[in-house]
Amino acid sequence: KQLEMVSKRAEDLQRQIAQGSMQIQGEVQEDDLKTLLQSNFPIDQVTDVEKGVRGADLIQVVRNTVGQQCGIIVWESKNTKEWKDEWVKKLRDDQHIVKADICVLVTKVLPKGMEKFALIQGVWVVHSSVVLLLTHALRAQLMQVHSLKISSVGKEEKMEVLYHYLSGSQFKSRVENIVNAF
C-alpha cells in the first residue's frame, strides 16, 4: 500500500513538472513575440498584459512615423500540441476588453486544413513562422485607415470654403487677370 501511494505521488509530481515546463515554454514564446515586435517596430508600444488579468498576452499600440496612434493589436500566443476552437472566442472577448482594432492568435498548431494564416471569426490565426509578414500587412492597414479618418475630418467645412472661394469675386478676378495676360 505504501509503495502504491509513493508511486502515485511520483506520477503526480512528474505531471506537475511537465505542466510547469509547458507554462515556461509558453512564457518564453510570449517573450520572443514581444522581442520580435519591439525590434521590428520600435515606434510602436508593445506591453505585456499582467498575469491573472483578462486581455490576452500582449498589446501593441501601432504608431505612424510622426508618433500618432493608428490602432491597437492584441496578441495571444499559444504553445501547445493541439488546436482548440475556444481560443478564438476568448481572444474576441479580450479584444473587446482592451478595445483593440485587430486581434492575432500566434500558434505552432493550426486548425485542420489551414496553412500559415487565416482570418477565423474576426481573429487572425497565424503560424509563428510567418507572424512578422502578417504584422507588416496589419500595421499598414491600420495606418491607411487612420490616414483616411484624418483626411475626412472637416471635409464638409473644406468643401464649403472651396465653394465660397470658387464662387467669389477673388477667384473671378484671378481668372480674368490670367485671361487678359494671354
Tab-separated table of N, CA and C in Angstrom:
chain	number	residue	atom	x	y	z
A	1	LYS	N	0.833	-1.202	0.000
A	1	LYS	CA	0.000	0.000	0.000
A	1	LYS	C	0.873	1.259	0.000
A	2	GLN	N	1.910	1.251	0.835
A	2	GLN	CA	2.800	2.399	0.937
A	2	GLN	C	3.547	2.604	-0.381
A	3	LEU	N	3.993	1.524	-1.002
A	3	LEU	CA	4.678	1.605	-2.285
A	3	LEU	C	3.742	2.151	-3.359
A	4	GLU	N	2.494	1.736	-3.332
A	4	GLU	CA	1.481	2.229	-4.272
A	4	GLU	C	1.260	3.731	-4.094
A	5	MET	N	1.200	4.200	-2.854
A	5	MET	CA	0.997	5.613	-2.569
A	5	MET	C	2.207	6.440	-3.045
A	6	VAL	N	3.409	5.954	-2.812
A	6	VAL	CA	4.620	6.657	-3.237
A	6	VAL	C	4.670	6.725	-4.763
A	7	SER	N	4.294	5.628	-5.413
A	7	SER	CA	4.280	5.584	-6.881
A	7	SER	C	3.286	6.605	-7.443
A	8	LYS	N	2.092	6.676	-6.835
A	8	LYS	CA	1.087	7.641	-7.277
A	8	LYS	C	1.572	9.069	-7.064
A	9	ARG	N	2.223	9.324	-5.955
A	9	ARG	CA	2.757	10.659	-5.656
A	9	ARG	C	3.851	11.037	-6.669
A	10	ALA	N	4.677	10.071	-7.038
A	10	ALA	CA	5.736	10.316	-8.025
A	10	ALA	C	5.128	10.676	-9.381
A	11	GLU	N	4.067	9.985	-9.757
A	11	GLU	CA	3.369	10.298	-11.020
A	11	GLU	C	2.790	11.710	-10.980
A	12	ASP	N	2.181	12.063	-9.849
A	12	ASP	CA	1.619	13.409	-9.699
A	12	ASP	C	2.706	14.480	-9.818
A	13	LEU	N	3.850	14.254	-9.202
A	13	LEU	CA	4.958	15.201	-9.269
A	13	LEU	C	5.483	15.337	-10.698
A	14	GLN	N	5.580	14.212	-11.416
A	14	GLN	CA	6.033	14.265	-12.806
A	14	GLN	C	5.065	15.078	-13.660
A	15	ARG	N	3.783	14.908	-13.419
A	15	ARG	CA	2.755	15.659	-14.150
A	15	ARG	C	2.877	17.159	-13.843
A	16	GLN	N	3.089	17.524	-12.587
A	16	GLN	CA	3.247	18.924	-12.209
A	16	GLN	C	4.495	19.528	-12.838
A	17	ILE	N	5.580	18.777	-12.879
A	17	ILE	CA	6.816	19.260	-13.509
A	17	ILE	C	6.587	19.492	-14.996
A	18	ALA	N	5.914	18.554	-15.656
A	18	ALA	CA	5.634	18.691	-17.092
A	18	ALA	C	4.748	19.905	-17.347
A	19	GLN	N	3.743	20.104	-16.497
A	19	GLN	CA	2.847	21.246	-16.671
A	19	GLN	C	3.604	22.554	-16.473
A	20	GLY	N	4.456	22.607	-15.473
A	20	GLY	CA	5.263	23.799	-15.242
A	20	GLY	C	6.188	24.075	-16.404
A	21	SER	N	6.734	23.025	-16.971
A	21	SER	CA	7.619	23.161	-18.122
A	21	SER	C	6.861	23.730	-19.321
A	22	MET	N	5.647	23.272	-19.557
A	22	MET	CA	4.830	23.792	-20.659
A	22	MET	C	4.509	25.265	-20.441
A	23	GLN	N	4.225	25.635	-19.201
A	23	GLN	CA	3.918	27.025	-18.882
A	23	GLN	C	5.137	27.909	-19.140
A	24	ILE	N	6.309	27.430	-18.777
A	24	ILE	CA	7.537	28.180	-19.017
A	24	ILE	C	7.773	28.325	-20.516
A	25	GLN	N	7.549	27.244	-21.282
A	25	GLN	CA	7.712	27.316	-22.736
A	25	GLN	C	6.769	28.340	-23.344
A	26	GLY	N	5.546	28.398	-22.833
A	26	GLY	CA	4.574	29.386	-23.312
A	26	GLY	C	5.033	30.803	-23.022
A	27	GLU	N	5.586	31.019	-21.829
A	27	GLU	CA	6.078	32.354	-21.469
A	27	GLU	C	7.285	32.739	-22.318
A	28	VAL	N	8.134	31.771	-22.638
A	28	VAL	CA	9.293	32.037	-23.494
A	28	VAL	C	8.817	32.439	-24.886
A	29	GLN	N	7.818	31.731	-25.410
A	29	GLN	CA	7.286	32.075	-26.734
A	29	GLN	C	6.673	33.477	-26.708
A	30	GLU	N	5.983	33.825	-25.649
A	30	GLU	CA	5.391	35.160	-25.500
A	30	GLU	C	6.491	36.231	-25.453
A	31	ASP	N	7.559	35.970	-24.712
A	31	ASP	CA	8.682	36.913	-24.644
A	31	ASP	C	9.349	37.064	-26.009
A	32	ASP	N	9.490	35.953	-26.739
A	32	ASP	CA	10.076	36.007	-28.084
A	32	ASP	C	9.223	36.859	-29.018
A	33	LEU	N	7.908	36.719	-28.922
A	33	LEU	CA	6.996	37.505	-29.747
A	33	LEU	C	7.130	38.992	-29.410
A	34	LYS	N	7.190	39.305	-28.132
A	34	LYS	CA	7.339	40.702	-27.713
A	34	LYS	C	8.643	41.287	-28.238
A	35	THR	N	9.725	40.543	-28.124
A	35	THR	CA	11.029	40.998	-28.615
A	35	THR	C	10.993	41.201	-30.128
A	36	LEU	N	10.359	40.288	-30.844
A	36	LEU	CA	10.240	40.393	-32.302
A	36	LEU	C	9.493	41.668	-32.690
A	37	LEU	N	8.384	41.941	-32.023
A	37	LEU	CA	7.585	43.130	-32.325
A	37	LEU	C	8.349	44.409	-31.981
A	38	GLN	N	8.981	44.432	-30.814
A	38	GLN	CA	9.712	45.636	-30.389
A	38	GLN	C	10.912	45.925	-31.287
A	39	SER	N	11.598	44.886	-31.727
A	39	SER	CA	12.791	45.112	-32.543
A	39	SER	C	12.438	45.509	-33.978
A	40	ASN	N	11.323	45.027	-34.499
A	40	ASN	CA	10.943	45.349	-35.877
A	40	ASN	C	10.095	46.603	-35.986
A	41	PHE	N	9.429	46.993	-34.898
A	41	PHE	CA	8.559	48.171	-34.910
A	41	PHE	C	8.864	49.033	-33.683
A	42	PRO	N	10.038	49.659	-33.655
A	42	PRO	CA	10.458	50.397	-32.457
A	42	PRO	C	9.584	51.603	-32.139
A	43	ILE	N	8.863	52.113	-33.113
A	43	ILE	CA	7.969	53.259	-32.880
A	43	ILE	C	6.737	52.834	-32.075
A	44	ASP	N	6.329	51.568	-32.234
A	44	ASP	CA	5.137	51.061	-31.555
A	44	ASP	C	5.414	50.829	-30.073
A	45	GLN	N	4.329	50.802	-29.316
A	45	GLN	CA	4.422	50.495	-27.884
A	45	GLN	C	3.883	49.075	-27.693
A	46	VAL	N	4.727	48.171	-27.230
A	46	VAL	CA	4.331	46.780	-27.004
A	46	VAL	C	4.427	46.506	-25.510
A	47	THR	N	3.290	46.155	-24.902
A	47	THR	CA	3.265	45.921	-23.455
A	47	THR	C	2.646	44.570	-23.139
A	48	ASP	N	3.080	44.010	-22.019
A	48	ASP	CA	2.521	42.751	-21.523
A	48	ASP	C	1.201	43.023	-20.819
A	49	VAL	N	0.305	42.060	-20.905
A	49	VAL	CA	-0.885	42.085	-20.071
A	49	VAL	C	-0.503	41.301	-18.821
A	50	GLU	N	-0.714	41.885	-17.657
A	50	GLU	CA	-0.291	41.255	-16.415
A	50	GLU	C	-0.957	39.898	-16.235
A	51	LYS	N	-0.211	38.980	-15.614
A	51	LYS	CA	-0.733	37.641	-15.340
A	51	LYS	C	-1.961	37.743	-14.444
A	52	GLY	N	-2.980	36.970	-14.762
A	52	GLY	CA	-4.205	36.972	-13.979
A	52	GLY	C	-5.211	38.023	-14.414
A	53	VAL	N	-4.800	38.939	-15.308
A	53	VAL	CA	-5.700	39.974	-15.811
A	53	VAL	C	-6.167	39.548	-17.189
A	54	ARG	N	-7.485	39.660	-17.435
A	54	ARG	CA	-8.001	39.296	-18.759
A	54	ARG	C	-7.525	40.315	-19.779
A	55	GLY	N	-7.282	39.827	-20.982
A	55	GLY	CA	-6.851	40.744	-22.029
A	55	GLY	C	-5.729	40.209	-22.884
A	56	ALA	N	-5.620	38.909	-23.061
A	56	ALA	CA	-4.629	38.273	-23.934
A	56	ALA	C	-3.229	38.357	-23.340
A	57	ASP	N	-2.191	38.312	-24.198
A	57	ASP	CA	-0.804	38.295	-23.729
A	57	ASP	C	-0.102	39.642	-23.917
A	58	LEU	N	-0.254	40.216	-25.113
A	58	LEU	CA	0.436	41.462	-25.444
A	58	LEU	C	-0.524	42.453	-26.078
A	59	ILE	N	-0.223	43.733	-25.887
A	59	ILE	CA	-0.976	44.799	-26.553
A	59	ILE	C	0.033	45.652	-27.305
A	60	GLN	N	-0.215	45.808	-28.612
A	60	GLN	CA	0.666	46.611	-29.452
A	60	GLN	C	-0.096	47.851	-29.910
A	61	VAL	N	0.386	49.014	-29.486
A	61	VAL	CA	-0.176	50.279	-29.941
A	61	VAL	C	0.626	50.690	-31.174
A	62	VAL	N	-0.027	50.670	-32.339
A	62	VAL	CA	0.631	50.978	-33.610
A	62	VAL	C	0.691	52.488	-33.783
A	63	ARG	N	1.889	52.985	-34.100
A	63	ARG	CA	2.097	54.417	-34.303
A	63	ARG	C	2.698	54.655	-35.679
A	64	ASN	N	2.329	55.805	-36.283
A	64	ASN	CA	2.919	56.161	-37.573
A	64	ASN	C	4.242	56.876	-37.352
A	65	THR	N	4.878	57.334	-38.429
A	65	THR	CA	6.212	57.918	-38.322
A	65	THR	C	6.259	59.215	-37.524
A	66	VAL	N	5.116	59.888	-37.368
A	66	VAL	CA	5.095	61.115	-36.556
A	66	VAL	C	4.591	60.848	-35.139
A	67	GLY	N	4.414	59.563	-34.798
A	67	GLY	CA	4.058	59.189	-33.434
A	67	GLY	C	2.577	59.173	-33.114
A	68	GLN	N	1.723	59.377	-34.126
A	68	GLN	CA	0.279	59.335	-33.875
A	68	GLN	C	-0.177	57.889	-33.718
A	69	GLN	N	-1.085	57.653	-32.776
A	69	GLN	CA	-1.633	56.316	-32.584
A	69	GLN	C	-2.586	55.989	-33.723
A	70	CYS	N	-2.315	54.895	-34.409
A	70	CYS	CA	-3.134	54.493	-35.561
A	70	CYS	C	-4.083	53.356	-35.232
A	71	GLY	N	-3.800	52.614	-34.182
A	71	GLY	CA	-4.662	51.493	-33.818
A	71	GLY	C	-3.991	50.599	-32.791
A	72	ILE	N	-4.741	49.567	-32.377
A	72	ILE	CA	-4.252	48.640	-31.357
A	72	ILE	C	-4.427	47.211	-31.854
A	73	ILE	N	-3.360	46.419	-31.684
A	73	ILE	CA	-3.412	44.986	-31.988
A	73	ILE	C	-3.234	44.251	-30.667
A	74	VAL	N	-4.118	43.292	-30.406
A	74	VAL	CA	-3.993	42.471	-29.206
A	74	VAL	C	-3.492	41.091	-29.656
A	75	TRP	N	-2.521	40.557	-28.919
A	75	TRP	CA	-1.834	39.321	-29.280
A	75	TRP	C	-2.063	38.248	-28.225
A	76	GLU	N	-2.294	37.028	-28.696
A	76	GLU	CA	-2.349	35.847	-27.825
A	76	GLU	C	-1.380	34.835	-28.423
A	77	SER	N	-0.537	34.256	-27.590
A	77	SER	CA	0.460	33.291	-28.050
A	77	SER	C	0.171	31.942	-27.409
A	78	LYS	N	0.127	30.889	-28.241
A	78	LYS	CA	-0.148	29.542	-27.729
A	78	LYS	C	0.978	28.607	-28.144
A	79	ASN	N	1.410	27.790	-27.197
A	79	ASN	CA	2.450	26.805	-27.464
A	79	ASN	C	1.968	25.462	-26.941
A	80	THR	N	1.084	24.830	-27.703
A	80	THR	CA	0.501	23.559	-27.283
A	80	THR	C	0.623	22.542	-28.413
A	81	LYS	N	0.183	21.325	-28.141
A	81	LYS	CA	0.248	20.259	-29.145
A	81	LYS	C	-1.042	20.126	-29.942
A	82	GLU	N	-2.143	20.691	-29.427
A	82	GLU	CA	-3.447	20.564	-30.093
A	82	GLU	C	-4.104	21.922	-30.254
A	83	TRP	N	-4.829	22.104	-31.360
A	83	TRP	CA	-5.617	23.309	-31.617
A	83	TRP	C	-6.919	23.233	-30.824
A	84	LYS	N	-7.356	24.371	-30.269
A	84	LYS	CA	-8.634	24.432	-29.563
A	84	LYS	C	-9.436	25.608	-30.098
A	85	ASP	N	-10.664	25.326	-30.532
A	85	ASP	CA	-11.527	26.352	-31.119
A	85	ASP	C	-11.899	27.455	-30.126
A	86	GLU	N	-11.926	27.147	-28.837
A	86	GLU	CA	-12.347	28.153	-27.848
A	86	GLU	C	-11.348	29.295	-27.713
A	87	TRP	N	-10.126	29.135	-28.207
A	87	TRP	CA	-9.145	30.222	-28.169
A	87	TRP	C	-9.643	31.435	-28.943
A	88	VAL	N	-10.315	31.175	-30.065
A	88	VAL	CA	-10.790	32.271	-30.922
A	88	VAL	C	-11.814	33.117	-30.168
A	89	LYS	N	-12.780	32.469	-29.536
A	89	LYS	CA	-13.816	33.207	-28.794
A	89	LYS	C	-13.206	33.984	-27.624
A	90	LYS	N	-12.273	33.357	-26.913
A	90	LYS	CA	-11.636	34.035	-25.779
A	90	LYS	C	-10.885	35.281	-26.247
A	91	LEU	N	-10.186	35.161	-27.373
A	91	LEU	CA	-9.429	36.311	-27.877
A	91	LEU	C	-10.365	37.417	-28.343
A	92	ARG	N	-11.508	37.060	-28.933
A	92	ARG	CA	-12.505	38.073	-29.317
A	92	ARG	C	-13.000	38.817	-28.079
A	93	ASP	N	-13.247	38.087	-27.004
A	93	ASP	CA	-13.665	38.715	-25.746
A	93	ASP	C	-12.567	39.646	-25.216
A	94	ASP	N	-11.315	39.188	-25.282
A	94	ASP	CA	-10.184	40.005	-24.838
A	94	ASP	C	-10.050	41.266	-25.696
A	95	GLN	N	-10.339	41.134	-26.978
A	95	GLN	CA	-10.273	42.278	-27.896
A	95	GLN	C	-11.229	43.376	-27.440
A	96	HIS	N	-12.413	42.997	-27.036
A	96	HIS	CA	-13.405	43.979	-26.575
A	96	HIS	C	-12.981	44.610	-25.249
A	97	ILE	N	-12.341	43.834	-24.387
A	97	ILE	CA	-11.900	44.352	-23.095
A	97	ILE	C	-10.862	45.455	-23.280
A	98	VAL	N	-9.882	45.236	-24.163
A	98	VAL	CA	-8.813	46.222	-24.348
A	98	VAL	C	-9.121	47.212	-25.474
A	99	LYS	N	-10.295	47.062	-26.107
A	99	LYS	CA	-10.737	47.957	-27.192
A	99	LYS	C	-9.716	47.993	-28.330
A	100	ALA	N	-9.289	46.805	-28.764
A	100	ALA	CA	-8.321	46.679	-29.845
A	100	ALA	C	-9.023	46.663	-31.195
A	101	ASP	N	-8.306	47.102	-32.224
A	101	ASP	CA	-8.835	47.097	-33.582
A	101	ASP	C	-8.697	45.723	-34.227
A	102	ILE	N	-7.596	45.044	-33.919
A	102	ILE	CA	-7.278	43.757	-34.539
A	102	ILE	C	-6.800	42.804	-33.456
A	103	CYS	N	-7.143	41.516	-33.594
A	103	CYS	CA	-6.615	40.525	-32.666
A	103	CYS	C	-5.930	39.407	-33.453
A	104	VAL	N	-4.793	38.951	-32.917
A	104	VAL	CA	-3.980	37.945	-33.591
A	104	VAL	C	-3.633	36.834	-32.603
A	105	LEU	N	-3.835	35.608	-33.054
A	105	LEU	CA	-3.500	34.421	-32.271
A	105	LEU	C	-2.309	33.746	-32.943
A	106	VAL	N	-1.178	33.706	-32.251
A	106	VAL	CA	0.045	33.108	-32.779
A	106	VAL	C	0.182	31.710	-32.190
A	107	THR	N	0.350	30.718	-33.062
A	107	THR	CA	0.437	29.336	-32.606
A	107	THR	C	1.276	28.514	-33.572
A	108	LYS	N	1.804	27.423	-33.076
A	108	LYS	CA	2.537	26.496	-33.940
A	108	LYS	C	1.617	25.393	-34.454
A	109	VAL	N	0.465	25.239	-33.806
A	109	VAL	CA	-0.510	24.230	-34.215
A	109	VAL	C	-1.736	24.956	-34.757
A	110	LEU	N	-2.010	24.775	-36.042
A	110	LEU	CA	-3.124	25.457	-36.700
A	110	LEU	C	-4.329	24.529	-36.832
A	111	PRO	N	-5.510	25.100	-37.048
A	111	PRO	CA	-6.689	24.256	-37.273
A	111	PRO	C	-6.493	23.398	-38.529
A	112	LYS	N	-7.189	22.294	-38.588
A	112	LYS	CA	-7.080	21.388	-39.739
A	112	LYS	C	-7.426	22.116	-41.033
A	113	GLY	N	-6.623	21.886	-42.050
A	113	GLY	CA	-6.863	22.474	-43.357
A	113	GLY	C	-6.333	23.891	-43.517
A	114	MET	N	-5.721	24.424	-42.509
A	114	MET	CA	-5.221	25.796	-42.590
A	114	MET	C	-3.707	25.781	-42.742
A	115	GLU	N	-3.208	26.655	-43.629
A	115	GLU	CA	-1.764	26.799	-43.814
A	115	GLU	C	-1.356	28.227	-43.491
A	116	LYS	N	-0.362	28.397	-42.710
A	116	LYS	CA	0.280	29.668	-42.371
A	116	LYS	C	-0.604	30.659	-41.618
A	117	PHE	N	-1.679	31.199	-42.245
A	117	PHE	CA	-2.546	32.124	-41.514
A	117	PHE	C	-3.906	32.223	-42.193
A	118	ALA	N	-4.895	32.663	-41.403
A	118	ALA	CA	-6.252	32.864	-41.912
A	118	ALA	C	-7.028	33.716	-40.917
A	119	LEU	N	-8.096	34.317	-41.411
A	119	LEU	CA	-8.999	35.089	-40.556
A	119	LEU	C	-10.152	34.176	-40.160
A	120	ILE	N	-10.264	33.887	-38.862
A	120	ILE	CA	-11.307	32.994	-38.355
A	120	ILE	C	-12.172	33.774	-37.388
A	121	GLN	N	-13.430	34.011	-37.774
A	121	GLN	CA	-14.392	34.717	-36.938
A	121	GLN	C	-13.835	36.038	-36.416
A	122	GLY	N	-13.137	36.764	-37.272
A	122	GLY	CA	-12.612	38.070	-36.895
A	122	GLY	C	-11.277	38.036	-36.172
A	123	VAL	N	-10.692	36.852	-36.021
A	123	VAL	CA	-9.400	36.701	-35.356
A	123	VAL	C	-8.382	36.198	-36.374
A	124	TRP	N	-7.256	36.890	-36.482
A	124	TRP	CA	-6.175	36.422	-37.339
A	124	TRP	C	-5.441	35.317	-36.610
A	125	VAL	N	-5.447	34.117	-37.184
A	125	VAL	CA	-4.713	32.978	-36.636
A	125	VAL	C	-3.506	32.787	-37.540
A	126	VAL	N	-2.304	32.809	-36.938
A	126	VAL	CA	-1.083	32.789	-37.734
A	126	VAL	C	-0.063	31.828	-37.134
A	127	HIS	N	0.626	31.117	-38.022
A	127	HIS	CA	1.727	30.253	-37.581
A	127	HIS	C	2.887	31.153	-37.168
A	128	SER	N	3.584	30.769	-36.140
A	128	SER	CA	4.652	31.612	-35.608
A	128	SER	C	5.764	31.886	-36.615
A	129	SER	N	5.890	31.063	-37.645
A	129	SER	CA	6.962	31.258	-38.627
A	129	SER	C	6.711	32.444	-39.561
A	130	VAL	N	5.455	32.880	-39.704
A	130	VAL	CA	5.138	33.986	-40.618
A	130	VAL	C	4.489	35.172	-39.914
A	131	VAL	N	4.638	35.241	-38.604
A	131	VAL	CA	3.971	36.293	-37.840
A	131	VAL	C	4.446	37.687	-38.263
A	132	LEU	N	5.712	37.832	-38.589
A	132	LEU	CA	6.243	39.138	-38.968
A	132	LEU	C	5.641	39.638	-40.283
A	133	LEU	N	5.456	38.741	-41.231
A	133	LEU	CA	4.854	39.121	-42.517
A	133	LEU	C	3.430	39.642	-42.322
A	134	LEU	N	2.642	38.917	-41.539
A	134	LEU	CA	1.261	39.340	-41.289
A	134	LEU	C	1.241	40.664	-40.517
A	135	THR	N	2.164	40.840	-39.587
A	135	THR	CA	2.205	42.068	-38.795
A	135	THR	C	2.453	43.281	-39.679
A	136	HIS	N	3.354	43.160	-40.635
A	136	HIS	CA	3.602	44.268	-41.569
A	136	HIS	C	2.314	44.651	-42.304
A	137	ALA	N	1.578	43.652	-42.784
A	137	ALA	CA	0.336	43.915	-43.517
A	137	ALA	C	-0.724	44.549	-42.623
A	138	LEU	N	-0.877	44.047	-41.405
A	138	LEU	CA	-1.890	44.585	-40.494
A	138	LEU	C	-1.559	46.016	-40.072
A	139	ARG	N	-0.295	46.291	-39.812
A	139	ARG	CA	0.109	47.657	-39.452
A	139	ARG	C	-0.160	48.618	-40.599
A	140	ALA	N	0.167	48.194	-41.826
A	140	ALA	CA	-0.073	49.044	-42.996
A	140	ALA	C	-1.563	49.353	-43.127
A	141	GLN	N	-2.400	48.361	-42.879
A	141	GLN	CA	-3.852	48.570	-42.949
A	141	GLN	C	-4.302	49.572	-41.884
A	142	LEU	N	-3.820	49.415	-40.661
A	142	LEU	CA	-4.200	50.342	-39.588
A	142	LEU	C	-3.764	51.769	-39.903
A	143	MET	N	-2.565	51.922	-40.448
A	143	MET	CA	-2.073	53.264	-40.788
A	143	MET	C	-2.883	53.884	-41.918
A	144	GLN	N	-3.262	53.075	-42.886
A	144	GLN	CA	-4.054	53.591	-44.006
A	144	GLN	C	-5.439	54.030	-43.530
A	145	VAL	N	-6.080	53.237	-42.698
A	145	VAL	CA	-7.390	53.599	-42.161
A	145	VAL	C	-7.281	54.873	-41.334
A	146	HIS	N	-6.235	54.983	-40.517
A	146	HIS	CA	-6.023	56.188	-39.708
A	146	HIS	C	-5.861	57.420	-40.608
A	147	SER	N	-5.086	57.266	-41.652
A	147	SER	CA	-4.867	58.366	-42.597
A	147	SER	C	-6.175	58.802	-43.253
A	148	LEU	N	-7.013	57.846	-43.624
A	148	LEU	CA	-8.308	58.178	-44.223
A	148	LEU	C	-9.224	58.890	-43.228
A	149	LYS	N	-9.192	58.449	-41.989
A	149	LYS	CA	-10.009	59.104	-40.958
A	149	LYS	C	-9.589	60.555	-40.787
A	150	ILE	N	-8.284	60.788	-40.744
A	150	ILE	CA	-7.781	62.150	-40.557
A	150	ILE	C	-8.135	63.028	-41.754
A	151	SER	N	-8.018	62.479	-42.944
A	151	SER	CA	-8.293	63.289	-44.139
A	151	SER	C	-9.775	63.636	-44.263
A	152	SER	N	-10.639	62.827	-43.682
A	152	SER	CA	-12.069	63.116	-43.784
A	152	SER	C	-12.561	64.068	-42.692
A	153	VAL	N	-11.703	64.346	-41.693
A	153	VAL	CA	-12.086	65.279	-40.636
A	153	VAL	C	-12.225	66.673	-41.245
A	154	GLY	N	-13.352	67.300	-41.023
A	154	GLY	CA	-13.602	68.643	-41.527
A	154	GLY	C	-13.865	68.701	-43.025
A	155	LYS	N	-14.228	67.579	-43.601
A	155	LYS	CA	-14.443	67.512	-45.048
A	155	LYS	C	-15.528	68.485	-45.507
A	156	GLU	N	-16.613	68.534	-44.784
A	156	GLU	CA	-17.720	69.429	-45.154
A	156	GLU	C	-17.283	70.895	-45.119
A	157	GLU	N	-16.540	71.247	-44.062
A	157	GLU	CA	-16.090	72.626	-43.937
A	157	GLU	C	-15.134	72.994	-45.069
A	158	LYS	N	-14.236	72.056	-45.417
A	158	LYS	CA	-13.288	72.300	-46.500
A	158	LYS	C	-14.014	72.496	-47.826
A	159	MET	N	-15.044	71.681	-48.064
A	159	MET	CA	-15.811	71.804	-49.304
A	159	MET	C	-16.537	73.139	-49.358
A	160	GLU	N	-17.051	73.580	-48.215
A	160	GLU	CA	-17.758	74.856	-48.158
A	160	GLU	C	-16.809	76.026	-48.433
A	161	VAL	N	-15.613	75.991	-47.844
A	161	VAL	CA	-14.613	77.034	-48.078
A	161	VAL	C	-14.230	77.065	-49.555
A	162	LEU	N	-14.024	75.898	-50.145
A	162	LEU	CA	-13.666	75.821	-51.561
A	162	LEU	C	-14.791	76.372	-52.437
A	163	TYR	N	-16.025	76.041	-52.139
A	163	TYR	CA	-17.173	76.539	-52.907
A	163	TYR	C	-17.244	78.064	-52.845
A	164	HIS	N	-17.080	78.617	-51.639
A	164	HIS	CA	-17.138	80.072	-51.489
A	164	HIS	C	-16.009	80.752	-52.258
A	165	TYR	N	-14.833	80.150	-52.259
A	165	TYR	CA	-13.706	80.719	-52.996
A	165	TYR	C	-13.980	80.695	-54.503
A	166	LEU	N	-14.436	79.521	-54.997
A	166	LEU	CA	-14.684	79.394	-56.439
A	166	LEU	C	-15.834	80.276	-56.916
A	167	SER	N	-16.801	80.515	-56.065
A	167	SER	CA	-17.938	81.345	-56.461
A	167	SER	C	-17.757	82.819	-56.060
A	168	GLY	N	-16.627	83.159	-55.487
A	168	GLY	CA	-16.394	84.529	-55.018
A	168	GLY	C	-15.692	85.396	-56.045
A	169	SER	N	-15.595	86.661	-55.722
A	169	SER	CA	-15.017	87.649	-56.628
A	169	SER	C	-13.489	87.515	-56.730
A	170	GLN	N	-12.833	87.043	-55.691
A	170	GLN	CA	-11.375	86.894	-55.715
A	170	GLN	C	-10.949	85.903	-56.797
A	171	PHE	N	-11.627	84.768	-56.871
A	171	PHE	CA	-11.313	83.761	-57.885
A	171	PHE	C	-11.622	84.308	-59.279
A	172	LYS	N	-12.757	85.002	-59.398
A	172	LYS	CA	-13.174	85.559	-60.690
A	172	LYS	C	-12.125	86.542	-61.214
A	173	SER	N	-11.630	87.426	-60.345
A	173	SER	CA	-10.655	88.417	-60.803
A	173	SER	C	-9.319	87.767	-61.132
A	174	ARG	N	-8.929	86.695	-60.455
A	174	ARG	CA	-7.691	85.976	-60.793
A	174	ARG	C	-7.803	85.351	-62.186
A	175	VAL	N	-8.933	84.696	-62.460
A	175	VAL	CA	-9.136	84.096	-63.774
A	175	VAL	C	-9.137	85.162	-64.854
A	176	GLU	N	-9.790	86.305	-64.595
A	176	GLU	CA	-9.817	87.411	-65.583
A	176	GLU	C	-8.407	87.939	-65.845
A	177	ASN	N	-7.589	88.062	-64.801
A	177	ASN	CA	-6.214	88.537	-64.973
A	177	ASN	C	-5.391	87.562	-65.822
A	178	ILE	N	-5.596	86.265	-65.607
A	178	ILE	CA	-4.880	85.268	-66.401
A	178	ILE	C	-5.312	85.343	-67.862
A	179	VAL	N	-6.617	85.458	-68.094
A	179	VAL	CA	-7.135	85.548	-69.465
A	179	VAL	C	-6.625	86.813	-70.143
A	180	ASN	N	-6.643	87.947	-69.454
A	180	ASN	CA	-6.160	89.216	-70.019
A	180	ASN	C	-4.671	89.140	-70.351
A	181	ALA	N	-3.913	88.428	-69.525
A	181	ALA	CA	-2.481	88.294	-69.781
A	181	ALA	C	-2.220	87.536	-71.074
A	182	PHE	N	-3.051	86.550	-71.374
A	182	PHE	CA	-2.887	85.814	-72.622
A	182	PHE	C	-3.377	86.651	-73.797
